[in-house]
């Protein structure tokens, strides 16, 4: 009986040392946010950066901006960033793509940008609150929002081709800029991410 208890105690001590050793082996390394790292082959931050940069460059270099300014005495067009839908089988947070595009639009100086659909209700709630709680000379006026001329929206789609331990993962990101008044599409853009992922064969 004593021998059994001693064995149990020694086993518990060994397990504790094993867990402590495993816990102490964790390491954290800070990385450059712009570094291209692809561990799994799934959608990642490098893909977001690539498609956002490519699509916004194409959009801003298109002639729709010049056409609008010619028709409107040099005024900058106003754009609202709408929804980018995830039509893939993966979990993809498309709001990250939307925000990167919105940042690029604002920074370009070529267009005006108004609050997107996620922020718009918060802005309107604050404006309504000011009607009751702010002084009349500082409260934001109702009905004075700047209307958008165009809405930018799109979708992420995905295709998988697999055989054995090899697969090709293809992501298609489509954007379109729509004239809100007429419904006319003034710009269409697509960027494609294609990755080949090879799984090593397991040997036992």
CSV table of C-alpha atoms in Angstrom, one decimal:
chain,number,residue,atom,x,y,z
A,1,UNK,CA,0.0,0.0,0.0
A,2,UNK,CA,2.8,2.4,0.9
A,3,UNK,CA,4.6,1.5,-2.3
A,4,UNK,CA,1.4,2.3,-4.3
A,5,UNK,CA,1.1,5.7,-2.5
A,6,UNK,CA,4.8,6.5,-3.2
A,7,UNK,CA,4.3,5.6,-6.9
A,8,UNK,CA,1.2,7.8,-7.1
A,9,UNK,CA,3.0,10.8,-5.5
A,10,UNK,CA,6.0,10.3,-7.9
A,11,UNK,CA,3.7,10.1,-10.9
A,12,UNK,CA,1.9,13.3,-9.8
A,13,UNK,CA,5.3,15.1,-9.4
A,14,UNK,CA,6.4,14.0,-12.8
A,15,UNK,CA,3.2,15.1,-14.5
A,16,UNK,CA,3.5,18.5,-12.7
A,17,UNK,CA,7.1,18.9,-14.0
A,18,UNK,CA,5.9,17.9,-17.5
A,19,UNK,CA,3.2,20.6,-17.5
A,20,UNK,CA,5.5,23.2,-16.1
A,21,UNK,CA,8.0,22.4,-18.8
A,22,UNK,CA,5.4,22.6,-21.6
A,23,UNK,CA,4.1,25.9,-20.2
A,24,UNK,CA,7.5,27.5,-20.0
A,25,UNK,CA,8.3,26.6,-23.6
A,26,UNK,CA,5.9,29.2,-25.1
A,27,UNK,CA,7.6,32.1,-26.8
A,28,UNK,CA,6.2,35.3,-28.2
A,29,UNK,CA,7.8,37.1,-31.1
A,30,UNK,CA,6.7,40.5,-32.4
A,31,UNK,CA,6.5,40.7,-36.2
A,32,UNK,CA,6.5,43.4,-38.8
A,33,UNK,CA,2.8,44.0,-39.7
A,34,UNK,CA,3.8,44.3,-43.4
A,35,UNK,CA,5.6,41.0,-43.4
A,36,UNK,CA,4.1,38.3,-45.6
A,37,UNK,CA,3.4,35.2,-43.5
A,38,UNK,CA,1.2,32.3,-44.7
A,39,UNK,CA,1.0,29.4,-42.2
A,40,UNK,CA,-2.1,27.6,-43.1
A,41,UNK,CA,-3.0,28.7,-46.6
A,42,UNK,CA,-6.3,30.1,-45.4
A,43,UNK,CA,-7.4,33.7,-45.9
A,44,UNK,CA,-5.1,36.0,-43.8
A,45,UNK,CA,-3.8,39.6,-43.3
A,46,UNK,CA,-1.5,39.4,-46.3
A,47,UNK,CA,-4.5,38.6,-48.6
A,48,UNK,CA,-6.5,41.5,-47.1
A,49,UNK,CA,-3.6,43.9,-47.7
A,50,UNK,CA,-3.1,42.7,-51.3
A,51,UNK,CA,-6.7,42.9,-52.4
A,52,UNK,CA,-7.4,46.2,-50.7
A,53,UNK,CA,-4.3,47.9,-52.2
A,54,UNK,CA,-4.9,46.5,-55.7
A,55,UNK,CA,-8.6,47.3,-55.9
A,56,UNK,CA,-8.4,50.8,-54.4
A,57,UNK,CA,-5.6,51.7,-56.8
A,58,UNK,CA,-7.7,50.5,-59.7
A,59,UNK,CA,-10.8,52.3,-58.5
A,60,UNK,CA,-9.0,55.7,-57.9
A,61,UNK,CA,-7.2,55.6,-61.3
A,62,UNK,CA,-10.4,54.9,-63.2
A,63,UNK,CA,-12.0,57.8,-65.2
A,64,UNK,CA,-15.3,57.9,-63.2
A,65,UNK,CA,-13.8,60.6,-60.9
A,66,UNK,CA,-12.8,62.8,-63.8
A,67,UNK,CA,-16.2,62.4,-65.4
A,68,UNK,CA,-18.0,63.3,-62.3
A,69,UNK,CA,-15.9,66.4,-61.7
A,70,UNK,CA,-16.4,67.6,-65.3
A,71,UNK,CA,-20.2,67.3,-64.9
A,72,UNK,CA,-20.2,68.9,-61.4
A,73,UNK,CA,-18.0,72.0,-61.8
A,74,UNK,CA,-14.9,70.4,-60.2
A,75,UNK,CA,-16.7,69.1,-57.1
A,76,UNK,CA,-15.3,65.9,-55.5
A,77,UNK,CA,-17.7,62.9,-55.6
A,78,UNK,CA,-18.9,61.5,-52.3
A,79,UNK,CA,-18.6,57.8,-51.6
A,80,UNK,CA,-20.1,55.6,-49.0
A,81,UNK,CA,-18.6,52.2,-48.3
A,82,UNK,CA,-21.3,49.6,-48.2
A,83,UNK,CA,-21.2,45.9,-47.4
A,84,UNK,CA,-18.6,43.5,-48.6
A,85,UNK,CA,-20.3,40.1,-48.3
A,86,UNK,CA,-18.6,36.9,-47.4
A,87,UNK,CA,-19.8,34.3,-49.9
A,88,UNK,CA,-17.0,31.8,-49.1
A,89,UNK,CA,-17.1,28.7,-46.9
A,90,UNK,CA,-14.5,30.3,-44.6
A,91,UNK,CA,-15.0,32.7,-41.7
A,92,UNK,CA,-13.7,36.0,-43.2
A,93,UNK,CA,-14.2,39.3,-41.5
A,94,UNK,CA,-14.9,41.5,-44.5
A,95,UNK,CA,-15.2,44.6,-42.3
A,96,UNK,CA,-11.4,44.7,-42.2
A,97,UNK,CA,-11.4,44.9,-46.0
A,98,UNK,CA,-14.0,47.7,-45.9
A,99,UNK,CA,-12.1,49.7,-43.4
A,100,UNK,CA,-8.8,49.5,-45.3
A,101,UNK,CA,-10.6,50.7,-48.4
A,102,UNK,CA,-12.3,53.5,-46.5
A,103,UNK,CA,-8.9,54.6,-45.1
A,104,UNK,CA,-7.4,54.6,-48.6
A,105,UNK,CA,-10.3,56.6,-50.0
A,106,UNK,CA,-10.1,59.3,-47.3
A,107,UNK,CA,-6.3,59.5,-47.6
A,108,UNK,CA,-6.4,59.8,-51.4
A,109,UNK,CA,-7.9,63.3,-51.3
A,110,UNK,CA,-9.8,62.4,-54.6
A,111,UNK,CA,-13.2,61.8,-53.0
A,112,UNK,CA,-15.3,62.7,-50.1
A,113,UNK,CA,-16.3,59.8,-47.8
A,114,UNK,CA,-19.4,59.7,-45.4
A,115,UNK,CA,-20.0,57.5,-42.5
A,116,UNK,CA,-20.5,53.9,-43.5
A,117,UNK,CA,-23.6,51.8,-42.7
A,118,UNK,CA,-22.2,50.5,-39.4
A,119,UNK,CA,-21.3,54.0,-38.1
A,120,UNK,CA,-24.2,56.0,-39.5
A,121,UNK,CA,-26.8,55.0,-36.9
A,122,UNK,CA,-24.4,56.0,-34.1
A,123,UNK,CA,-23.8,59.4,-35.7
A,124,UNK,CA,-27.6,59.9,-36.0
A,125,UNK,CA,-28.2,58.9,-32.4
A,126,UNK,CA,-25.7,61.4,-31.3
A,127,UNK,CA,-27.2,64.1,-33.4
A,128,UNK,CA,-30.7,63.4,-32.0
A,129,UNK,CA,-29.3,63.5,-28.5
A,130,UNK,CA,-27.8,66.9,-29.1
A,131,UNK,CA,-31.2,68.3,-30.0
A,132,UNK,CA,-32.2,67.8,-26.3
A,133,UNK,CA,-28.9,68.2,-24.4
A,134,UNK,CA,-26.7,70.6,-26.4
A,135,UNK,CA,-27.0,74.3,-26.6
A,136,UNK,CA,-28.9,75.5,-29.7
A,137,UNK,CA,-25.9,77.2,-31.2
A,138,UNK,CA,-23.7,74.0,-30.9
A,139,UNK,CA,-26.2,71.2,-31.7
A,140,UNK,CA,-25.8,69.6,-35.1
A,141,UNK,CA,-28.7,70.4,-37.3
A,142,UNK,CA,-31.1,67.6,-38.5
A,143,UNK,CA,-31.5,66.9,-42.2
A,144,UNK,CA,-28.0,68.4,-43.1
A,145,UNK,CA,-26.1,65.2,-43.8
A,146,UNK,CA,-24.0,65.1,-47.0
A,147,UNK,CA,-25.6,62.6,-49.4
A,148,UNK,CA,-23.4,60.1,-51.1
A,149,UNK,CA,-23.2,60.0,-54.9
A,150,UNK,CA,-21.8,56.5,-55.0
A,151,UNK,CA,-21.8,53.3,-53.0
A,152,UNK,CA,-18.9,50.9,-53.0
A,153,UNK,CA,-19.9,47.3,-52.3
A,154,UNK,CA,-18.8,43.8,-53.2
A,155,UNK,CA,-18.2,40.2,-52.1
A,156,UNK,CA,-15.5,37.6,-51.4
A,157,UNK,CA,-16.0,34.2,-53.1
A,158,UNK,CA,-13.9,31.0,-52.8
A,159,UNK,CA,-13.1,28.0,-54.9
A,160,UNK,CA,-11.2,24.8,-53.7
A,161,UNK,CA,-9.6,22.3,-56.0
A,162,UNK,CA,-8.2,19.3,-54.1
A,163,UNK,CA,-6.5,16.0,-54.9
A,164,UNK,CA,-4.7,13.8,-52.4
A,165,UNK,CA,-2.6,15.9,-50.1
A,166,UNK,CA,-2.5,18.9,-52.5
A,167,UNK,CA,-5.1,21.7,-52.8
A,168,UNK,CA,-5.4,25.0,-54.7
A,169,UNK,CA,-7.3,27.6,-52.8
A,170,UNK,CA,-8.6,30.6,-54.9
A,171,UNK,CA,-10.2,33.7,-53.5
A,172,UNK,CA,-12.1,36.2,-55.7
A,173,UNK,CA,-12.8,39.6,-54.3
A,174,UNK,CA,-15.2,41.7,-56.4
A,175,UNK,CA,-16.0,45.3,-55.9
A,176,UNK,CA,-18.4,47.6,-57.7
A,177,UNK,CA,-19.1,51.3,-57.5
A,178,UNK,CA,-22.8,52.2,-58.1
A,179,UNK,CA,-24.3,55.6,-58.9
A,180,UNK,CA,-26.9,55.8,-56.1
A,181,UNK,CA,-29.3,58.0,-58.1
A,182,UNK,CA,-29.3,56.1,-61.4
A,183,UNK,CA,-28.2,52.6,-60.2
A,184,UNK,CA,-25.5,52.6,-62.9
A,185,UNK,CA,-22.3,50.8,-62.2
A,186,UNK,CA,-19.4,53.2,-62.9
A,187,UNK,CA,-16.6,50.9,-62.0
A,188,UNK,CA,-16.0,47.2,-61.5
A,189,UNK,CA,-12.9,45.6,-60.0
A,190,UNK,CA,-11.7,42.1,-59.2
A,191,UNK,CA,-8.6,40.8,-57.5
A,192,UNK,CA,-7.7,37.1,-57.2
A,193,UNK,CA,-5.6,35.3,-54.6
A,194,UNK,CA,-4.5,31.8,-55.6
A,195,UNK,CA,-2.5,29.5,-53.2
A,196,UNK,CA,-1.3,25.9,-53.6
A,197,UNK,CA,-1.1,24.1,-50.2
A,198,UNK,CA,0.7,20.7,-49.9
A,199,UNK,CA,0.0,18.5,-46.9
A,200,UNK,CA,2.9,16.2,-46.0
A,201,UNK,CA,2.1,12.5,-45.9
A,202,UNK,CA,2.0,11.1,-42.4
A,203,UNK,CA,4.1,8.1,-41.7
A,204,UNK,CA,3.6,5.8,-38.7
